Coordinates of C-alpha atoms in Angstrom, one line a residue:
M1 CA -11.8 -5.8 36.4
Q2 CA -8.2 -6.8 37.1
T3 CA -5.6 -5.4 34.8
T4 CA -4.0 -7.7 32.2
E5 CA -0.4 -8.9 32.6
K6 CA 1.4 -7.5 29.6
L7 CA 4.0 -10.1 28.5
F8 CA 5.2 -8.1 25.5
Y9 CA 7.2 -5.7 27.7
K10 CA 9.3 -8.3 29.5
E11 CA 9.4 -10.9 26.8
P12 CA 10.0 -9.0 23.5
F13 CA 11.0 -12.2 21.6
M14 CA 8.2 -14.5 22.9
R15 CA 5.8 -15.4 20.1
E16 CA 3.4 -17.9 21.8
F17 CA 1.8 -17.9 25.3
K18 CA -0.9 -19.6 27.4
A19 CA -3.6 -17.7 29.3
T20 CA -7.0 -18.0 30.9
V21 CA -10.1 -16.2 29.6
V22 CA -11.4 -13.9 32.3
D23 CA -14.2 -12.1 30.4
V24 CA -16.2 -12.5 27.2
S25 CA -18.2 -9.5 25.9
K26 CA -19.7 -9.6 22.4
N27 CA -16.7 -10.2 20.2
M28 CA -14.1 -9.1 22.8
L29 CA -12.0 -11.5 25.0
V30 CA -10.1 -10.5 28.1
L31 CA -7.2 -12.7 29.2
D32 CA -5.3 -12.8 32.5
K33 CA -2.1 -12.2 30.5
T34 CA -1.3 -11.5 26.9
L35 CA 1.5 -11.1 24.3
F36 CA -0.8 -9.1 22.0
F37 CA 0.2 -5.4 21.9
P38 CA -2.8 -3.1 22.0
Q39 CA -3.1 0.1 19.9
G40 CA -1.1 2.7 21.6
G41 CA 1.7 5.3 21.4
Y42 CA 0.7 5.7 17.7
Q43 CA 1.8 2.1 17.0
E44 CA -0.7 -0.4 15.5
Y45 CA -1.9 -3.4 17.4
D46 CA -0.7 -7.0 17.0
N47 CA -2.7 -9.6 15.0
G48 CA -2.6 -13.3 15.4
V49 CA -4.7 -16.2 16.7
L50 CA -6.1 -17.6 19.9
A51 CA -6.7 -21.4 20.1
K52 CA -8.8 -23.6 22.4
G53 CA -7.9 -27.1 21.5
D54 CA -8.3 -27.5 17.7
A55 CA -10.6 -24.4 17.5
L56 CA -8.9 -21.2 16.2
A57 CA -10.1 -17.6 16.3
R58 CA -8.3 -14.7 14.5
V59 CA -7.4 -11.7 16.7
T60 CA -8.3 -8.7 14.5
T61 CA -7.8 -5.7 16.8
V62 CA -6.4 -5.2 20.3
S63 CA -7.1 -2.3 22.6
D64 CA -6.3 -1.2 26.1
E65 CA -8.8 0.4 28.5
N66 CA -7.5 1.3 31.9
G67 CA -4.9 -1.4 31.8
V68 CA -7.3 -4.1 30.6
V69 CA -6.4 -5.5 27.2
Y70 CA -9.4 -6.4 24.9
H71 CA -8.9 -8.9 22.1
Q72 CA -11.4 -8.6 19.2
V73 CA -11.8 -12.1 17.6
D74 CA -13.8 -13.3 14.6
S75 CA -15.3 -16.3 16.5
P76 CA -16.1 -15.2 20.1
E77 CA -18.6 -18.1 20.5
L78 CA -15.7 -20.5 20.8
F79 CA -14.7 -19.1 24.2
A80 CA -16.1 -19.0 27.8
V81 CA -14.8 -17.6 31.0
G82 CA -12.3 -20.0 32.6
D83 CA -11.2 -21.5 29.3
E84 CA -7.4 -22.2 28.9
V85 CA -6.2 -20.8 25.6
E86 CA -3.0 -20.6 23.6
G87 CA -2.1 -17.4 21.7
R88 CA 0.3 -16.8 18.8
I89 CA 1.1 -13.4 17.5
D90 CA 1.9 -12.5 13.9
W91 CA 5.6 -12.1 14.5
D92 CA 6.5 -10.6 11.1
R93 CA 4.0 -7.8 11.7
R94 CA 5.2 -7.3 15.3
W95 CA 8.9 -7.2 14.3
Y96 CA 8.2 -4.7 11.5
L97 CA 6.3 -2.3 13.7
S98 CA 9.0 -2.6 16.4
T99 CA 11.6 -1.8 13.9
L100 CA 9.8 1.3 12.7
H101 CA 9.2 2.4 16.3
S102 CA 12.8 2.1 17.4
A103 CA 13.9 3.9 14.2
Q104 CA 11.6 6.8 15.0
H105 CA 13.4 7.2 18.4
V106 CA 16.7 7.4 16.7
I107 CA 15.5 9.6 13.9
S108 CA 13.9 12.1 16.3
R109 CA 17.1 12.3 18.3
I110 CA 19.2 12.8 15.2
V111 CA 16.9 15.6 13.9
F112 CA 17.0 17.4 17.2
N113 CA 20.8 17.1 17.5
L114 CA 21.3 18.4 13.9
Y115 CA 18.6 21.0 13.6
K116 CA 17.2 21.6 17.2
V117 CA 13.7 20.6 15.9
Y118 CA 11.3 18.7 18.2
T119 CA 9.1 15.7 17.3
T120 CA 5.4 16.4 17.7
R121 CA 3.9 13.1 16.5
S122 CA 4.7 9.8 15.0
D123 CA 2.7 6.9 13.4
F124 CA 3.7 3.3 12.7
S125 CA 1.5 1.0 10.7
V126 CA 1.8 -1.8 8.2
N127 CA 2.2 0.9 5.5
G128 CA 5.3 2.4 7.0
G129 CA 6.4 5.1 9.4
M130 CA 5.8 8.9 9.7
V131 CA 7.2 11.6 12.0
S132 CA 5.9 15.1 12.3
F133 CA 8.2 17.9 13.7
S134 CA 7.7 21.3 15.1
V135 CA 8.7 22.7 11.7
N136 CA 8.3 21.1 8.2
F137 CA 11.0 18.5 7.6
S138 CA 13.2 19.8 4.8
N139 CA 14.2 17.5 1.9
D140 CA 17.8 18.9 2.4
W141 CA 17.8 17.0 5.7
L142 CA 17.2 13.6 4.2
E143 CA 20.8 12.6 3.4
P144 CA 22.3 13.9 6.6
V145 CA 19.7 12.2 8.8
E146 CA 19.8 8.9 6.9
G147 CA 23.6 9.0 7.0
E148 CA 23.6 9.3 10.8
L149 CA 20.9 6.6 11.1
M150 CA 23.1 4.2 9.2
K151 CA 26.1 5.0 11.4
I152 CA 24.1 4.2 14.5
A153 CA 22.8 1.0 12.9
E154 CA 26.3 -0.1 12.1
K155 CA 27.4 0.3 15.8
A156 CA 24.8 -2.3 16.9
L157 CA 24.0 -0.4 20.1
P158 CA 21.7 -2.0 22.7
V159 CA 18.1 -1.0 23.0
E160 CA 16.9 -1.4 26.6
R161 CA 13.6 -1.2 28.4
L162 CA 13.7 0.6 31.7
F163 CA 11.0 0.0 34.3
D164 CA 10.2 2.4 37.1
G165 CA 7.0 1.1 38.6
A166 CA 4.3 1.6 36.0
N167 CA 6.5 3.8 33.9
I168 CA 8.5 2.4 31.0
S169 CA 11.3 4.1 29.1
I170 CA 13.4 3.1 26.1
K171 CA 17.1 3.6 26.3
I172 CA 19.2 3.5 23.2
A173 CA 22.8 3.4 24.6
D174 CA 23.9 7.0 25.3
I175 CA 21.9 8.4 22.3
D176 CA 18.4 8.7 23.6
T177 CA 16.2 7.8 26.6
S178 CA 12.4 8.5 26.2
P179 CA 9.2 7.3 27.9
C180 CA 7.5 4.8 25.6
G181 CA 4.9 2.1 25.9
G182 CA 5.5 0.6 22.5
T183 CA 7.5 -2.5 21.3
H184 CA 11.1 -2.2 20.1
V185 CA 14.0 -4.1 18.7
T186 CA 16.9 -5.0 21.0
T187 CA 19.8 -3.6 19.0
T188 CA 20.3 -0.7 16.5
A189 CA 21.7 -3.3 14.1
D190 CA 18.1 -4.2 13.3
L191 CA 17.7 -0.7 11.8
G192 CA 20.1 -1.3 8.9
S193 CA 17.3 -1.9 6.4
L194 CA 15.6 1.5 7.1
Y195 CA 15.4 4.2 4.5
L196 CA 13.9 7.7 4.4
L197 CA 11.4 8.0 1.6
G198 CA 10.9 11.7 1.7
T199 CA 8.4 14.3 2.8
D200 CA 4.7 14.7 2.5
K201 CA 3.1 18.0 3.7
G202 CA 6.2 18.6 5.9
K203 CA 6.2 15.1 7.5
L204 CA 9.0 12.7 7.2
L205 CA 8.1 9.3 5.7
F206 CA 10.3 6.2 6.2
D207 CA 10.2 2.5 5.7
G208 CA 12.3 -0.7 5.9
G209 CA 12.3 -4.1 7.4
G210 CA 10.8 -7.0 5.5
P211 CA 7.6 -5.3 4.2
G212 CA 9.4 -2.1 3.4
T213 CA 12.1 -4.0 1.4
K214 CA 9.5 -5.8 -0.5
R215 CA 7.8 -2.6 -1.4
L216 CA 11.1 -1.1 -2.6
K217 CA 11.8 -4.1 -4.7
K218 CA 8.3 -3.9 -6.2
Y219 CA 8.9 -0.3 -7.1
G220 CA 12.2 -1.2 -8.7
R221 CA 10.6 -3.9 -10.9
E222 CA 7.8 -1.5 -11.9
H223 CA 10.4 1.1 -12.8
F224 CA 12.4 -1.3 -14.9
R225 CA 9.2 -2.6 -16.7
V226 CA 8.1 0.9 -17.6
R227 CA 11.5 1.9 -18.8
K228 CA 11.7 -1.2 -21.0
M229 CA 8.2 -0.8 -22.3
Y230 CA 8.4 2.8 -23.3
N231 CA 12.2 3.1 -24.0
F232 CA 12.7 6.2 -21.9
P233 CA 16.0 7.9 -22.5
D234 CA 18.4 7.9 -19.5
D235 CA 18.2 11.6 -19.1
V236 CA 14.5 11.5 -18.7
L237 CA 14.8 8.7 -16.1
K238 CA 17.5 10.6 -14.2
T239 CA 15.3 13.6 -14.1
V240 CA 12.4 11.6 -12.7
E241 CA 14.7 9.8 -10.1
D242 CA 16.3 13.1 -9.0
N243 CA 12.9 14.7 -8.3
I244 CA 11.0 11.8 -6.6
N245 CA 11.1 11.8 -2.8
T246 CA 8.4 9.3 -2.0
L247 CA 7.0 6.1 -3.5
N248 CA 3.7 7.8 -3.9
E249 CA 5.3 10.5 -6.0
M250 CA 7.0 7.8 -8.0
D251 CA 3.7 6.1 -8.6
T252 CA 2.3 9.4 -9.8
A253 CA 5.1 9.9 -12.2
L254 CA 4.8 6.4 -13.6
E255 CA 1.1 6.8 -14.0
K256 CA 1.7 10.0 -15.9
Y257 CA 4.1 8.3 -18.4
K258 CA 1.6 5.4 -18.8
R259 CA -1.2 8.0 -19.5
E260 CA 0.9 9.8 -22.0
A261 CA 1.7 6.6 -23.8
F262 CA -2.0 5.7 -23.9
A263 CA -2.8 9.3 -25.1
N264 CA -0.3 9.0 -27.9
A265 CA -2.0 5.8 -29.0
L266 CA -5.4 7.5 -29.1
K267 CA -4.1 10.2 -31.4
D268 CA -1.8 7.9 -33.5
E269 CA -3.1 8.4 -37.1
T270 CA -1.3 5.3 -38.3
L271 CA -3.8 3.2 -36.4
V272 CA -6.8 4.8 -38.1
R273 CA -8.8 2.9 -40.7
Q274 CA -11.8 4.3 -42.6
V275 CA -15.0 2.2 -42.5
K276 CA -17.9 3.7 -44.4
G277 CA -16.8 7.2 -43.3
I278 CA -16.3 6.2 -39.7
K279 CA -12.7 6.4 -38.4
V280 CA -11.8 3.3 -36.3
S281 CA -8.6 2.7 -34.4
V282 CA -7.6 -0.7 -33.1
I283 CA -5.2 -0.7 -30.1
K284 CA -3.7 -3.9 -28.6
N285 CA -1.3 -3.5 -25.7
N286 CA -1.4 -5.8 -22.8
E287 CA 0.6 -3.4 -20.6
L288 CA -2.2 -0.8 -20.6
D289 CA -4.8 -0.8 -17.8
T290 CA -8.5 0.3 -17.5
K291 CA -7.7 2.8 -14.6
I292 CA -5.5 4.8 -16.9
F293 CA -8.0 4.7 -19.7
K294 CA -10.9 5.9 -17.5
K295 CA -8.8 8.8 -16.2
L296 CA -7.7 9.7 -19.7
I297 CA -11.2 10.0 -21.2
K298 CA -12.2 12.4 -18.5
M299 CA -9.4 14.8 -19.4
K300 CA -10.5 17.7 -21.5
D301 CA -7.2 18.0 -23.4
T302 CA -7.2 14.3 -24.6
V303 CA -6.8 14.3 -28.4
Y304 CA -8.8 11.7 -30.5
T305 CA -8.1 11.0 -34.2
S306 CA -10.8 8.4 -34.5
D307 CA -14.6 8.2 -34.0
L308 CA -14.4 4.7 -32.4
Y309 CA -11.6 2.9 -30.5
L310 CA -11.4 -0.8 -30.1
I311 CA -8.9 -1.5 -27.3
S312 CA -7.6 -4.8 -25.9
I313 CA -6.8 -4.1 -22.3
D314 CA -6.7 -6.0 -19.0
K315 CA -8.0 -9.2 -20.7
K316 CA -11.0 -7.2 -21.8
V317 CA -12.0 -5.4 -25.0
I318 CA -13.2 -1.8 -24.7
A319 CA -15.2 -0.1 -27.5
Y320 CA -15.1 3.7 -26.9
A321 CA -17.0 6.2 -29.0
A322 CA -15.0 9.4 -29.0
T323 CA -17.5 11.3 -31.1
D324 CA -21.2 11.3 -32.0
A325 CA -20.5 9.7 -35.4
V326 CA -21.0 6.3 -34.0
S327 CA -22.5 4.6 -30.9
A328 CA -20.4 2.0 -29.1
I329 CA -23.5 0.4 -27.8
D330 CA -25.1 0.2 -31.3
V331 CA -22.1 -1.4 -32.9
C332 CA -21.2 -3.8 -30.0
A333 CA -24.5 -4.8 -28.5
G334 CA -25.2 -7.1 -31.5
L335 CA -22.1 -9.1 -30.5
I336 CA -23.3 -9.8 -27.0
N337 CA -24.4 -13.4 -26.5
E338 CA -23.7 -14.2 -30.2
S339 CA -21.3 -16.8 -31.5
L340 CA -18.3 -14.7 -30.2
G341 CA -19.4 -15.6 -26.7
V342 CA -18.8 -12.2 -25.2
T343 CA -20.6 -10.4 -22.4
G344 CA -20.6 -6.7 -21.5
G345 CA -22.6 -3.6 -21.1
G346 CA -22.8 0.2 -21.5
N347 CA -25.1 3.0 -20.4
R348 CA -24.5 6.0 -22.6
K349 CA -24.1 7.0 -26.2
K350 CA -20.5 7.9 -25.7
V351 CA -19.5 4.9 -23.6
D352 CA -16.7 2.4 -22.9
M353 CA -18.5 -0.7 -23.9
I354 CA -16.6 -3.5 -22.1
L355 CA -16.7 -6.9 -23.5
E356 CA -15.6 -9.4 -20.9
R357 CA -14.6 -12.3 -23.1
G358 CA -13.9 -13.2 -26.7
N359 CA -11.2 -13.3 -29.3
F360 CA -10.0 -9.7 -29.9
Q361 CA -9.6 -10.0 -33.7
A362 CA -13.0 -11.7 -34.0
I363 CA -14.6 -8.8 -32.0
V364 CA -12.8 -6.2 -34.2
D365 CA -14.1 -8.0 -37.4
G366 CA -17.6 -8.2 -35.9
V367 CA -17.7 -4.5 -35.0
I368 CA -16.4 -3.4 -38.5
S369 CA -18.9 -5.7 -40.1
K370 CA -21.7 -4.1 -38.0
I371 CA -20.6 -0.6 -39.1
E372 CA -20.4 -1.6 -42.8
G373 CA -23.9 -3.0 -42.6
S374 CA -25.5 -0.1 -40.7
V375 CA -24.0 3.0 -42.2

């Protein structure tokens, strides 16, 4: 089969194109030319759409086999050999991946110049960028490397594609020239939004561009919300900030604080009320979530001051029996399908009995009434 003309190399800013279908095999289309970048060079493929008239098909994956580009689509039955089609790539995705790829070239050169360490692998996906080196990347290198990256971004140096027959190289001014078949930006000015996240198992993680900036803003909002909710002192926050190198580590730290706050509520004796010898705690906090709760009850060191907990969480009500003194199923099952209009279920004696709907206070009153009548 004739190789596919790859428009993405010579027309880096083109977003739409016209082509002819030359082969249809199962859910794969082959075109005479394409803008869709295939998986390669550790860079993820492009997404987008192919249209024939008013009919549209989503391009979900793109691959290259011996120079032939295959487009996997969700509606292959729309196309036949000889059809004229119009394609449109997901430009935001393409530009983000191009930004990460160009940044990696610059980062790799900086690390080599500063520390004489070689790059052994890199990956670029919608989740960010990663670079592996011949030795573990040190956290002490983060600030020097990012500082040099920002200096190069400020210079707005040209990023060029050099063609030598079938061979392609990327030249970034006098900084670096490397063989590369990926997509790239056209100037280092586009790298100004990049930031180094930190290390994971010796690998450098970085992000930036539109998606990376959104992730950073989301992290900032979460950080502020948790600080406001739990009134963390500044010295605690500073300690957390000083020791977090990646967003994943921050997520872990935030989850720990949420879990500790939840654990404190479970052992808060001021919430305990005695009902016919049964200790019942009522917890209402819309900021808690079921994932934290499920992890907490699996931990052996969790302290309980009540036999039964009634918790309003994630727009649900959880009844959890922490001891054998009472069964969550027994005290809650009678509420199911009654006038409270709740639904739910449980499968063990010590169970989180989840009631999907219903007024929280009415459920609390119903459970306490049930205990008073059965004990």
